[in-house]
């Protein structure tokens, strides 16, 4: 993997890694990896699986191709593809932690991740402390003798706060902890946490990596072989693998990741500026804006700010609802990272599973709106927002 990792640029890896044409005897030179639907693989000798394949949960040629592509995008040695982002998260936690262990987690995480931690993982005797990890000192202070993992999103969902990944990695490593970075919001095109010192990168590949809102998936990329073996063992033992057809769809999406991310960023910046100047908007949060409190850090550790913008609309939750329901081009829907623009109200949608108290404590107000800017014509998107504001 190292050779590929260093030899090609991002777009080349996205298109070619894992899909090199096979010219060996009997092969047909496909330029797209075939969808291997077979759940089991026949062997000639009892003790010799054919080319290492015995059963699709353990290893499948289409998933394997995707996994090597995923690894290459994050400059990692290993990749693993799961049936969803949450499946990846569950497998990761259960593989690396035991009863009595402790996680230091960012207090601004996807609501489903908090639900997994607070309602499922906690039942296995694993403790979680939430801190504002955008303040590195708070991470340090939350570390206990039984801490094993530090878990962050950067930018976070939905407040788009950044963590200084290099600084958090240094703290984690000083205490022999594993740093997990959920890189879903930027995709590997705009940020590579392993290069900044993280140990494990996680993605909901349902989002930018897949890119077309038509395939659920999760991925883990890492270079530590011992951790990889543990997670892979857990994945095979518990079964949260990505199906062959879904692996193919995800690979198809990845081929245009660079082009899509460039356009998401370009559109998002235009729309963030539009919103910032709008009288019915109280606050716009987008790391690419100079007004973002961590704009400087964004410039240091990322190469672009992606397509997610959060903003607070002036007025009440009813004003927010009226605005959302007037839109015609933006789909009022959960999720993000697809080619089409989506918009949602975290308090009642993606983060409804987080208690109102916890939401308010970290700043997810009832009038906070999150947009996933697609790759449509930006003029049409701005016109739709104007219509929503009743301009
Ligand atoms: O939906 P799934 O593929 O299981 O991924 C979960 C997940 C993990 N991490 C982050 C940062 C995420 O945003 C998500 C899923 N998020 C949404 C569905 C959402 O609308 O925010």
GROMACS .gro file of C-alpha atoms in nm, residues 154-339:
model
  186
  154UNK     CA    1  -1.370   1.797   1.328
  155UNK     CA    2  -1.565   1.988   1.208
  156UNK     CA    3  -1.834   1.873   1.447
  157UNK     CA    4  -2.197   1.797   1.372
  158UNK     CA    5  -2.385   2.034   1.370
  159UNK     CA    6  -2.191   2.326   1.525
  160UNK     CA    7  -1.889   2.298   1.294
  161UNK     CA    8  -1.641   2.344   1.574
  162UNK     CA    9  -1.286   2.233   1.499
  163UNK     CA   10  -1.041   2.043   1.716
  164UNK     CA   11  -0.671   2.099   1.681
  165UNK     CA   12  -0.607   1.741   1.570
  166UNK     CA   13  -0.228   1.761   1.605
  167UNK     CA   14  -0.250   1.897   1.959
  168UNK     CA   15  -0.517   1.646   2.066
  169UNK     CA   16  -0.307   1.362   1.916
  170UNK     CA   17  -0.006   1.472   2.120
  171UNK     CA   18  -0.210   1.469   2.440
  172UNK     CA   19  -0.363   1.132   2.356
  173UNK     CA   20  -0.026   0.977   2.283
  174UNK     CA   21   0.133   1.119   2.598
  175UNK     CA   22  -0.124   0.912   2.788
  176UNK     CA   23  -0.108   0.606   2.556
  177UNK     CA   24  -0.459   0.668   2.428
  178UNK     CA   25  -0.603   0.603   2.084
  179UNK     CA   26  -0.730   0.909   1.897
  180UNK     CA   27  -1.033   0.844   1.673
  181UNK     CA   28  -1.133   1.122   1.432
  182UNK     CA   29  -1.468   1.113   1.256
  183UNK     CA   30  -1.376   1.286   0.929
  184UNK     CA   31  -1.721   1.257   0.769
  185UNK     CA   32  -1.781   1.631   0.728
  186UNK     CA   33  -1.472   1.705   0.520
  187UNK     CA   34  -1.411   1.371   0.345
  188UNK     CA   35  -1.052   1.260   0.285
  189UNK     CA   36  -1.025   1.523   0.012
  190UNK     CA   37  -1.010   1.820   0.251
  191UNK     CA   38  -0.855   1.665   0.561
  192UNK     CA   39  -0.638   1.363   0.645
  193UNK     CA   40  -0.638   1.315   1.024
  194UNK     CA   41  -0.382   1.031   1.019
  195UNK     CA   42  -0.128   1.273   0.873
  196UNK     CA   43  -0.202   1.503   1.167
  197UNK     CA   44  -0.134   1.227   1.421
  198UNK     CA   45  -0.472   1.052   1.465
  199UNK     CA   46  -0.467   0.673   1.505
  200UNK     CA   47  -0.801   0.585   1.350
  201UNK     CA   48  -1.014   0.773   1.096
  202UNK     CA   49  -1.381   0.699   1.066
  203UNK     CA   50  -1.635   0.803   0.802
  204UNK     CA   51  -2.002   0.768   0.748
  205UNK     CA   52  -1.946   0.685   0.379
  206UNK     CA   53  -2.321   0.735   0.341
  207UNK     CA   54  -2.219   1.101   0.307
  208UNK     CA   55  -1.952   1.256   0.081
  209UNK     CA   56  -1.764   0.934   0.006
  210UNK     CA   57  -2.072   0.768  -0.147
  211UNK     CA   58  -2.192   1.112  -0.251
  212UNK     CA   59  -2.529   1.034  -0.411
  213UNK     CA   60  -2.760   0.960  -0.116
  214UNK     CA   61  -2.816   0.608  -0.247
  215UNK     CA   62  -2.589   0.390  -0.035
  216UNK     CA   63  -2.542   0.354   0.339
  217UNK     CA   64  -2.193   0.270   0.463
  218UNK     CA   65  -1.919   0.330   0.714
  219UNK     CA   66  -1.544   0.312   0.685
  220UNK     CA   67  -1.239   0.294   0.906
  221UNK     CA   68  -0.889   0.373   0.786
  222UNK     CA   69  -0.572   0.325   0.990
  223UNK     CA   70  -0.208   0.223   0.966
  224UNK     CA   71  -0.153   0.043   1.299
  225UNK     CA   72  -0.158  -0.326   1.211
  226UNK     CA   73  -0.241  -0.447   1.563
  227UNK     CA   74  -0.545  -0.219   1.585
  228UNK     CA   75  -0.648  -0.318   1.233
  229UNK     CA   76  -0.637  -0.689   1.317
  230UNK     CA   77  -0.847  -0.633   1.631
  231UNK     CA   78  -1.112  -0.432   1.445
  232UNK     CA   79  -1.119  -0.671   1.150
  233UNK     CA   80  -1.156  -0.967   1.387
  234UNK     CA   81  -1.445  -0.794   1.563
  235UNK     CA   82  -1.609  -0.705   1.231
  236UNK     CA   83  -1.599  -1.063   1.111
  237UNK     CA   84  -1.715  -1.196   1.447
  238UNK     CA   85  -2.010  -0.955   1.476
  239UNK     CA   86  -2.088  -0.921   1.106
  240UNK     CA   87  -2.128  -0.549   1.026
  241UNK     CA   88  -1.983  -0.571   0.674
  242UNK     CA   89  -2.075  -0.373   0.362
  243UNK     CA   90  -2.261  -0.572   0.095
  244UNK     CA   91  -2.091  -0.630  -0.244
  245UNK     CA   92  -2.341  -0.417  -0.438
  246UNK     CA   93  -2.308  -0.135  -0.185
  247UNK     CA   94  -1.929  -0.165  -0.208
  248UNK     CA   95  -1.954  -0.118  -0.584
  249UNK     CA   96  -2.184   0.185  -0.549
  250UNK     CA   97  -1.951   0.343  -0.294
  251UNK     CA   98  -1.654   0.292  -0.527
  252UNK     CA   99  -1.848   0.446  -0.813
  253UNK     CA  100  -1.915   0.750  -0.594
  254UNK     CA  101  -1.553   0.786  -0.487
  255UNK     CA  102  -1.434   0.830  -0.844
  256UNK     CA  103  -1.578   1.183  -0.853
  257UNK     CA  104  -1.505   1.274  -0.490
  258UNK     CA  105  -1.244   1.536  -0.577
  259UNK     CA  106  -1.465   1.712  -0.833
  260UNK     CA  107  -1.767   1.700  -0.605
  261UNK     CA  108  -1.581   1.832  -0.300
  262UNK     CA  109  -1.440   2.123  -0.498
  263UNK     CA  110  -1.790   2.219  -0.611
  264UNK     CA  111  -1.945   2.165  -0.264
  265UNK     CA  112  -1.686   2.403  -0.120
  266UNK     CA  113  -1.729   2.662  -0.395
  267UNK     CA  114  -2.109   2.665  -0.359
  268UNK     CA  115  -2.098   2.662   0.021
  269UNK     CA  116  -1.869   2.963   0.039
  270UNK     CA  117  -2.099   3.167  -0.188
  271UNK     CA  118  -2.404   3.068   0.017
  272UNK     CA  119  -2.232   3.129   0.351
  273UNK     CA  120  -2.150   3.483   0.238
  274UNK     CA  121  -2.511   3.531   0.118
  275UNK     CA  122  -2.645   3.413   0.455
  276UNK     CA  123  -2.399   3.626   0.651
  277UNK     CA  124  -2.534   3.937   0.480
  278UNK     CA  125  -2.900   3.843   0.523
  279UNK     CA  126  -3.101   4.048   0.775
  280UNK     CA  127  -3.306   3.746   0.886
  281UNK     CA  128  -2.993   3.552   0.986
  282UNK     CA  129  -2.840   3.599   1.331
  283UNK     CA  130  -2.527   3.391   1.293
  284UNK     CA  131  -2.356   3.183   1.022
  285UNK     CA  132  -2.115   2.904   1.110
  286UNK     CA  133  -1.884   2.795   0.830
  287UNK     CA  134  -1.511   2.733   0.885
  288UNK     CA  135  -1.431   2.890   0.547
  289UNK     CA  136  -1.562   3.230   0.665
  290UNK     CA  137  -1.322   3.468   0.835
  291UNK     CA  138  -1.587   3.518   1.102
  292UNK     CA  139  -1.554   3.152   1.213
  293UNK     CA  140  -1.365   3.162   1.546
  294UNK     CA  141  -1.130   2.885   1.426
  295UNK     CA  142  -1.084   3.003   1.067
  296UNK     CA  143  -0.708   3.014   1.125
  297UNK     CA  144  -0.699   2.651   1.245
  298UNK     CA  145  -0.916   2.551   0.948
  299UNK     CA  146  -0.653   2.698   0.716
  300UNK     CA  147  -0.379   2.506   0.896
  301UNK     CA  148  -0.525   2.157   0.911
  302UNK     CA  149  -0.767   2.142   0.618
  303UNK     CA  150  -0.744   2.224   0.249
  304UNK     CA  151  -1.108   2.335   0.221
  305UNK     CA  152  -1.420   2.375   0.432
  306UNK     CA  153  -1.663   2.142   0.257
  307UNK     CA  154  -2.033   2.184   0.202
  308UNK     CA  155  -2.194   2.205   0.546
  309UNK     CA  156  -2.315   2.537   0.683
  310UNK     CA  157  -2.510   2.592   1.004
  311UNK     CA  158  -2.692   2.916   1.076
  312UNK     CA  159  -2.933   3.064   1.323
  313UNK     CA  160  -3.240   3.215   1.172
  314UNK     CA  161  -3.386   3.522   1.347
  315UNK     CA  162  -3.708   3.457   1.537
  316UNK     CA  163  -3.855   3.144   1.689
  317UNK     CA  164  -3.873   2.775   1.606
  318UNK     CA  165  -4.195   2.854   1.415
  319UNK     CA  166  -4.007   3.101   1.194
  320UNK     CA  167  -3.743   2.832   1.133
  321UNK     CA  168  -4.011   2.577   1.045
  322UNK     CA  169  -4.192   2.818   0.810
  323UNK     CA  170  -3.862   2.895   0.631
  324UNK     CA  171  -3.779   2.526   0.591
  325UNK     CA  172  -4.121   2.434   0.462
  326UNK     CA  173  -4.121   2.711   0.198
  327UNK     CA  174  -3.809   2.577   0.025
  328UNK     CA  175  -3.860   2.386  -0.297
  329UNK     CA  176  -3.510   2.294  -0.418
  330UNK     CA  177  -3.351   2.211  -0.082
  331UNK     CA  178  -3.493   1.881   0.040
  332UNK     CA  179  -3.601   1.897   0.404
  333UNK     CA  180  -3.417   1.584   0.509
  334UNK     CA  181  -3.160   1.434   0.743
  335UNK     CA  182  -2.820   1.329   0.611
  336UNK     CA  183  -2.564   1.527   0.414
  337UNK     CA  184  -2.287   1.501   0.159
  338UNK     CA  185  -2.493   1.408  -0.147
  339UNK     CA  186  -2.496   1.591  -0.480
   0.00000   0.00000   0.00000
